[in-house]
Coordinates of C-alpha atoms and ligand atoms in Angstrom, one line a residue:
M1 CA 137.6 142.8 86.0
N2 CA 138.0 139.1 86.5
G3 CA 141.0 138.4 88.7
M4 CA 140.7 141.8 90.3
P5 CA 140.1 142.0 94.0
Q6 CA 136.5 142.9 94.8
R7 CA 136.1 146.4 96.0
C8 CA 132.7 146.7 97.6
T9 CA 131.8 149.4 100.1
S10 CA 129.0 149.3 102.5
R11 CA 127.0 151.4 100.0
S12 CA 127.7 149.6 96.7
T13 CA 126.0 146.4 95.6
P14 CA 128.2 143.6 94.5
R15 CA 128.5 143.1 90.8
P16 CA 126.3 140.4 89.2
L17 CA 127.7 136.9 89.6
R18 CA 129.5 135.4 86.7
R19 CA 127.9 132.2 85.4
A20 CA 130.3 129.3 85.4
V21 CA 129.0 126.1 86.8
T22 CA 125.5 125.3 88.1
I23 CA 125.6 125.0 91.8
V24 CA 123.3 126.3 94.5
T25 CA 125.3 128.5 96.9
V26 CA 123.8 129.0 100.3
P27 CA 126.1 131.4 102.1
L28 CA 128.2 130.6 105.2
L29 CA 127.3 132.5 108.3
L30 CA 130.0 133.8 110.5
A31 CA 128.7 133.8 114.0
G32 CA 130.9 134.0 117.1
G33 CA 132.9 131.1 115.8
G34 CA 130.2 129.0 114.3
L35 CA 128.4 128.2 111.1
V36 CA 124.7 128.6 111.5
G37 CA 122.1 125.9 111.0
G38 CA 124.3 123.6 109.0
G39 CA 123.8 125.8 106.0
G40 CA 126.7 127.4 104.1
V41 CA 128.5 127.1 100.9
F42 CA 128.5 123.4 101.6
A43 CA 124.7 123.0 102.2
G44 CA 123.5 119.8 100.6
A45 CA 127.1 118.8 99.7
A46 CA 127.8 115.3 100.9
V47 CA 131.3 114.5 102.1
A48 CA 133.5 114.4 99.0
A49 CA 130.6 115.7 96.9
E50 CA 131.6 116.6 93.5
R51 CA 130.3 119.3 91.1
Q52 CA 130.8 118.9 87.4
P53 CA 131.1 121.9 85.3
A54 CA 128.0 122.9 83.4
P55 CA 128.1 122.6 79.6
G56 CA 129.7 125.7 78.2
A57 CA 131.1 126.8 81.5
E58 CA 133.9 129.4 81.3
R59 CA 136.0 127.4 83.7
A60 CA 136.3 123.7 83.4
D61 CA 137.0 123.1 87.1
V62 CA 135.6 120.3 89.1
W63 CA 134.6 121.3 92.6
L64 CA 135.1 118.9 95.4
A65 CA 133.6 119.3 98.9
R66 CA 135.1 117.5 102.0
E67 CA 134.4 117.5 105.7
S68 CA 136.5 116.3 108.6
F69 CA 136.2 116.6 112.3
V70 CA 139.5 117.9 113.7
M71 CA 140.7 120.2 116.5
G72 CA 137.4 119.6 118.2
T73 CA 135.4 121.1 115.4
L74 CA 134.2 120.7 111.9
L75 CA 136.4 121.6 109.0
R76 CA 134.7 121.9 105.6
L77 CA 136.5 122.6 102.5
E78 CA 135.6 123.1 98.9
V79 CA 138.3 122.9 96.3
A80 CA 138.4 123.6 92.5
A81 CA 140.9 121.7 90.2
P82 CA 140.9 120.7 86.6
T83 CA 140.1 117.1 87.4
R84 CA 138.4 115.2 90.2
A85 CA 141.7 113.4 91.0
A86 CA 143.6 116.7 91.3
A87 CA 140.9 118.2 93.5
A88 CA 140.9 115.1 95.7
E89 CA 144.7 115.1 96.0
A90 CA 144.8 118.7 96.8
S91 CA 142.1 118.4 99.5
E92 CA 144.1 115.5 101.0
H93 CA 147.1 117.7 101.3
A94 CA 145.0 120.4 103.0
L95 CA 143.5 117.9 105.5
A96 CA 146.9 116.4 106.2
A97 CA 148.3 119.9 106.9
V98 CA 145.5 120.6 109.4
H99 CA 146.1 117.2 111.2
R100 CA 149.8 117.9 111.3
L101 CA 149.1 121.3 113.0
D102 CA 146.8 119.5 115.4
G103 CA 149.6 117.2 116.3
L104 CA 151.8 120.2 117.1
L105 CA 149.3 122.5 118.8
S106 CA 146.7 120.4 120.6
T107 CA 146.5 121.0 124.3
W108 CA 143.8 118.3 124.6
D109 CA 145.6 115.4 123.1
G110 CA 148.5 114.5 125.5
S111 CA 150.6 113.2 122.6
A112 CA 150.7 116.5 120.8
E113 CA 153.9 118.5 121.1
M114 CA 152.3 121.5 122.8
A115 CA 150.6 119.3 125.3
R116 CA 153.9 117.6 126.1
L117 CA 155.7 120.9 126.5
N118 CA 152.9 122.2 128.8
A119 CA 153.6 119.2 131.0
A120 CA 157.4 119.6 131.0
S121 CA 158.9 120.5 134.3
A122 CA 158.9 124.2 135.1
G123 CA 162.2 126.0 135.2
S124 CA 164.1 123.8 132.8
S125 CA 164.3 124.3 129.0
A126 CA 162.7 121.8 126.7
A127 CA 163.5 121.4 123.0
V128 CA 160.7 122.6 120.7
S129 CA 160.4 121.7 117.0
A130 CA 161.1 124.4 114.5
A131 CA 157.6 124.2 113.2
L132 CA 156.0 124.7 116.6
L133 CA 158.5 127.4 117.6
A134 CA 157.7 129.4 114.5
L135 CA 153.9 129.3 115.3
L136 CA 154.5 130.3 119.0
L137 CA 156.7 133.2 117.9
E138 CA 154.0 134.4 115.5
A139 CA 151.5 134.2 118.3
E140 CA 153.9 136.1 120.6
V141 CA 154.1 138.9 118.0
W142 CA 150.3 139.4 118.0
S143 CA 150.3 139.2 121.8
K144 CA 152.8 142.0 122.1
R145 CA 151.1 144.1 119.4
T146 CA 147.8 143.9 121.2
G147 CA 149.2 144.8 124.6
R148 CA 148.7 141.1 125.7
A149 CA 144.9 141.3 125.2
F150 CA 145.6 138.1 123.2
E151 CA 147.8 136.0 125.5
P152 CA 148.7 132.4 124.6
A153 CA 150.0 131.9 128.1
V154 CA 146.5 132.4 129.5
G155 CA 146.4 128.8 130.7
P156 CA 146.4 129.4 134.5
L157 CA 143.4 131.6 134.2
I158 CA 141.5 128.9 132.2
D159 CA 142.3 126.6 135.1
A160 CA 141.3 129.2 137.7
W161 CA 137.9 129.7 136.1
E162 CA 137.7 125.9 135.3
L163 CA 136.7 126.9 131.7
R164 CA 137.4 123.3 130.6
G165 CA 135.1 121.9 133.2
E166 CA 132.0 122.8 135.2
G167 CA 133.2 126.4 135.8
R168 CA 134.1 128.2 139.0
V169 CA 134.5 131.7 140.2
P170 CA 138.1 131.9 141.7
D171 CA 138.6 133.7 145.0
G172 CA 141.0 136.6 145.2
A173 CA 144.1 134.5 146.2
A174 CA 143.5 132.0 143.3
L175 CA 143.0 134.8 140.9
R176 CA 146.2 136.5 141.9
A177 CA 148.2 133.3 141.7
A178 CA 146.8 132.6 138.2
L179 CA 147.7 136.2 137.1
R180 CA 151.2 135.8 138.4
A181 CA 151.6 132.5 136.5
V182 CA 150.2 134.1 133.3
R183 CA 152.6 137.0 133.6
A184 CA 155.6 134.7 134.3
G185 CA 154.6 133.0 131.1
V186 CA 157.0 130.9 129.1
T187 CA 160.4 131.8 127.6
L188 CA 161.0 131.0 124.0
D189 CA 164.6 130.8 122.9
A190 CA 164.6 131.0 119.2
A191 CA 168.3 130.5 118.8
A192 CA 168.5 127.5 121.1
G193 CA 165.1 126.1 120.0
T194 CA 163.8 125.7 123.5
L195 CA 160.8 126.6 125.6
T196 CA 160.8 127.1 129.3
R197 CA 157.8 127.3 131.6
N198 CA 158.5 129.9 134.1
D199 CA 155.8 128.9 136.6
P200 CA 154.7 125.5 137.7
A201 CA 151.0 126.5 136.9
G202 CA 151.9 128.1 133.6
W203 CA 150.8 126.7 130.2
I204 CA 150.1 127.8 126.7
D205 CA 146.5 127.6 125.4
T206 CA 146.5 127.5 121.6
G207 CA 142.7 127.7 121.4
A208 CA 142.6 131.3 120.2
F209 CA 145.1 130.9 117.3
G210 CA 145.3 127.1 116.5
K211 CA 142.4 127.1 113.9
G212 CA 143.9 130.1 112.2
A213 CA 147.4 128.5 112.1
A214 CA 145.8 125.4 110.7
L215 CA 143.9 127.3 108.0
A216 CA 147.2 129.0 107.0
A217 CA 148.8 125.6 106.6
A218 CA 145.9 124.2 104.7
A219 CA 145.8 127.2 102.3
D220 CA 149.6 126.8 101.7
A221 CA 149.1 123.2 101.0
L222 CA 146.3 124.0 98.5
R223 CA 148.4 126.7 96.8
T224 CA 151.3 124.3 96.5
A225 CA 149.0 121.8 94.9
G226 CA 148.1 124.4 92.3
V227 CA 144.7 125.2 93.7
A228 CA 143.7 128.9 93.1
D229 CA 140.0 128.7 94.1
A230 CA 138.8 127.1 97.4
V231 CA 136.9 127.9 100.5
L232 CA 137.5 126.5 104.0
D233 CA 135.2 126.8 107.0
F234 CA 136.9 125.8 110.2
G235 CA 134.5 126.0 113.1
G236 CA 133.3 129.3 111.8
Q237 CA 136.6 130.8 110.7
I238 CA 136.6 131.2 106.9
M239 CA 139.6 131.1 104.5
A240 CA 138.6 132.2 101.1
L241 CA 140.9 131.5 98.2
G242 CA 140.3 133.0 94.7
R243 CA 136.6 132.8 93.8
P244 CA 133.7 130.5 93.8
A245 CA 132.4 128.7 90.7
D246 CA 130.1 131.5 89.9
G247 CA 132.8 134.1 90.1
G248 CA 132.9 137.2 92.3
G249 CA 134.0 136.5 95.8
W250 CA 132.9 134.2 98.7
R251 CA 129.8 135.5 100.3
V252 CA 130.0 135.3 104.1
P253 CA 127.0 136.6 106.1
V254 CA 127.8 138.0 109.5
A255 CA 125.5 136.9 112.3
H256 CA 123.9 139.0 115.0
P257 CA 126.0 138.4 118.1
R258 CA 123.1 137.0 120.1
H259 CA 120.6 135.9 117.5
R260 CA 123.0 133.7 115.6
H261 CA 120.6 132.6 112.9
Q262 CA 120.0 136.2 111.9
A263 CA 122.4 137.6 109.3
V264 CA 123.0 141.3 109.8
G265 CA 125.6 141.9 107.2
E266 CA 127.5 140.2 104.5
L267 CA 131.2 140.1 103.5
L268 CA 132.5 139.3 100.0
L269 CA 135.9 137.7 100.5
R270 CA 138.8 136.9 98.2
D271 CA 142.2 135.6 99.3
V272 CA 141.6 136.5 103.0
S273 CA 140.4 134.9 106.2
A274 CA 137.6 136.0 108.4
A275 CA 137.3 135.2 112.1
T276 CA 134.7 136.2 114.7
S277 CA 134.9 136.2 118.5
G278 CA 132.0 136.7 120.8
A279 CA 130.7 135.5 124.1
S280 CA 127.3 134.1 123.3
E281 CA 128.4 130.7 122.2
R282 CA 130.7 129.3 124.8
F283 CA 130.4 130.1 128.5
I284 CA 130.2 128.7 132.0
E285 CA 127.4 129.2 134.3
V286 CA 128.0 129.6 138.1
D287 CA 125.1 130.4 140.5
G288 CA 122.9 131.5 137.6
Q289 CA 125.5 133.9 136.3
R290 CA 127.1 133.4 132.9
Y291 CA 130.8 133.9 132.3
G292 CA 132.2 133.9 128.7
H293 CA 135.1 131.7 127.6
L294 CA 137.3 134.7 126.7
L295 CA 139.4 136.1 129.5
D296 CA 141.1 139.5 129.9
P297 CA 144.6 138.5 130.8
R298 CA 145.3 141.9 132.3
T299 CA 142.5 141.6 135.0
G300 CA 141.9 137.9 135.0
Q301 CA 138.2 138.5 134.4
P302 CA 135.9 137.0 131.7
V303 CA 135.1 139.5 129.1
P304 CA 131.5 140.7 129.3
A305 CA 129.2 139.8 126.4
W306 CA 129.2 143.2 124.8
G307 CA 128.7 141.9 121.2
S308 CA 131.0 140.4 118.6
V309 CA 134.0 141.4 116.5
T310 CA 134.8 140.1 113.0
V311 CA 138.3 140.4 111.7
V312 CA 139.4 140.0 108.0
A313 CA 143.1 139.6 107.3
A314 CA 145.2 137.9 104.7
D315 CA 146.8 135.8 107.4
P316 CA 144.4 133.4 109.1
L317 CA 146.5 133.1 112.2
A318 CA 146.4 136.9 112.5
A319 CA 142.6 137.0 112.0
D320 CA 142.1 134.3 114.7
A321 CA 144.4 135.9 117.3
L322 CA 143.1 139.4 116.6
S323 CA 139.4 138.5 116.8
T324 CA 140.2 137.2 120.3
A325 CA 142.4 140.3 121.2
L326 CA 139.8 142.8 119.9
F327 CA 137.0 141.1 121.7
V328 CA 139.0 141.4 124.9
L329 CA 139.8 145.1 124.2
G330 CA 136.2 145.8 123.4
P331 CA 134.7 148.1 120.8
R332 CA 136.3 151.4 122.0
A333 CA 139.9 150.4 122.7
G334 CA 139.6 147.8 119.9
M335 CA 138.6 150.5 117.4
A336 CA 141.4 152.8 118.6
W337 CA 143.8 149.9 117.9
A338 CA 142.4 149.0 114.5
R339 CA 141.2 152.4 113.0
D340 CA 144.2 153.2 110.9
R341 CA 145.4 149.6 110.1
E342 CA 145.1 148.8 106.4
D343 CA 146.0 145.1 106.8
V344 CA 143.4 144.4 109.5
A345 CA 139.7 144.9 108.7
V346 CA 137.4 144.9 111.7
L347 CA 133.7 145.0 112.3
F348 CA 132.4 145.5 115.8
L349 CA 128.8 144.7 116.5
E350 CA 127.9 146.2 119.8
D351 CA 124.8 144.8 121.5
T352 CA 123.3 147.7 123.3
P353 CA 119.9 148.3 125.0
R354 CA 119.1 150.6 122.1
G355 CA 119.9 147.8 119.6
L356 CA 122.8 146.7 117.6
V357 CA 125.5 149.3 117.0
P358 CA 128.0 148.5 114.2
H359 CA 131.4 150.1 113.9
W360 CA 134.0 149.3 111.3
N361 CA 137.3 150.6 110.3
P362 CA 138.1 151.9 106.7
A363 CA 139.8 148.7 105.8
M364 CA 136.5 146.8 106.3
E365 CA 134.8 148.9 103.6
R366 CA 136.5 146.8 101.0
W367 CA 134.8 143.6 102.2
L368 CA 131.3 144.7 103.3
T369 CA 128.7 144.3 100.5
R370 CA 126.0 146.3 102.2
T371 CA 125.1 148.3 105.3
I372 CA 124.9 146.4 108.5
Q373 CA 121.3 146.0 109.5
T374 CA 120.5 147.3 113.0
E375 CA 117.6 146.2 115.2
R376 CA 115.4 148.9 113.7
T377 CA 115.9 147.8 110.1
L378 CA 115.6 144.2 111.0
R379 CA 112.2 144.4 112.6
Ligands
ADP401 P1 136.6 130.3 119.3 O1 137.6 129.2 119.5 O2 135.3 130.2 119.9 O3 136.5 130.6 117.8 P2 138.7 132.2 120.0 O4 139.4 132.1 118.7 O5 138.4 133.6 120.4 O6 137.2 131.6 119.9 O7 139.5 131.4 121.1 C1 138.9 131.0 122.3 C2 139.8 130.3 123.2 O8 141.0 131.0 123.5 C3 139.2 130.0 124.6 O9 138.4 128.9 124.6 C4 140.4 129.9 125.5 O10 140.9 128.6 125.4 C5 141.4 130.8 124.9 N1 141.5 132.2 125.4 C6 140.6 132.8 126.3 N2 141.0 134.1 126.5 C7 142.1 134.3 125.8 C8 143.0 135.4 125.6 N3 142.8 136.6 126.2 N4 144.1 135.2 124.8 C9 144.3 134.0 124.2 N5 143.6 132.9 124.4 C10 142.5 133.1 125.1
MG402 MG1 140.7 133.6 118.0

């Protein structure tokens, strides 16, 4: 059984945890892109905290916990290796990978490659590094597959709504101009290795896939360093590698879309990433009205706060991009998109006047450890 993927359905209970080393594991809480209350696998673990194997432990790994503030959010990782030095070195490689990706993808730091390309003159092609080009092409694939519900070229709409400032409701003309600029987008020429902005107002926003891209790079760095077991929490997106010290899988509670401190379900993850998108966490407020930070690129409007969607996929970039896309699509169209996909597990939590209504596709059955608790069962 050990080494086998966990197969838990919403009806079954997870198998008992295997004893390995003595640690207290407080679960992570996936909540619209955030960890709740500072708890989590890492609760009580100081930066670079170390856990020594218990006497007689089956596995002699040392677990090392690290934290770093990067990409505007907190990255926490916990890594197992045969020695403390090996765990420290592997975690260094993972952190370096994330910082490297930030240097490629940041649209906040003017010296990052993406920020420089976003400022390049429109209409002329600019050289783009192979590493950034590969990520942009990956993002483009998910954008096409989701009918552009996930749209990296959403920048002009971010500006129109002033999502990076005080917030504003654009008038009709401003909205139409922004939509035109989004549709004009950028042209990626893979053969020539260039990017061309097709509208002076156009720019790429990496906010909806950058953390996922960085998690993919960090996971690769860890694997290359020989690490089989690790967990990373990057601003609420989880990358689970192998298993925790006590075996089984990584337990990741799913939060209520509005009451973020309330867990309504739990995932048991191995060798996959989980990302959640919702509208309760980040928003602007104009004239007493709240507008979420996720925009529908087809209409230019902020997506209403209908609930949240959690996506589990092997590729963290896909999980990140798809949680955004499926939040934009909403539970109906989103479920129609995801229903028959085996590689993408989705859990929609629809916040209705009658209470929380969960929907998940068959692929999600593998990761859910128990039935989602609705309002009725929670009270
Ligand atoms: P979070 O960063 O809160 O985890 P997401 O991964 O869903 O959430 O990404 C949110 C960011 O993506 C927004 O802050 C915005 O910069 C950008 N964004 C908003 N709407 C879209 C969209 N339809 N497609 C791609 N990016 C978007
Ligand atoms: Mg996302």
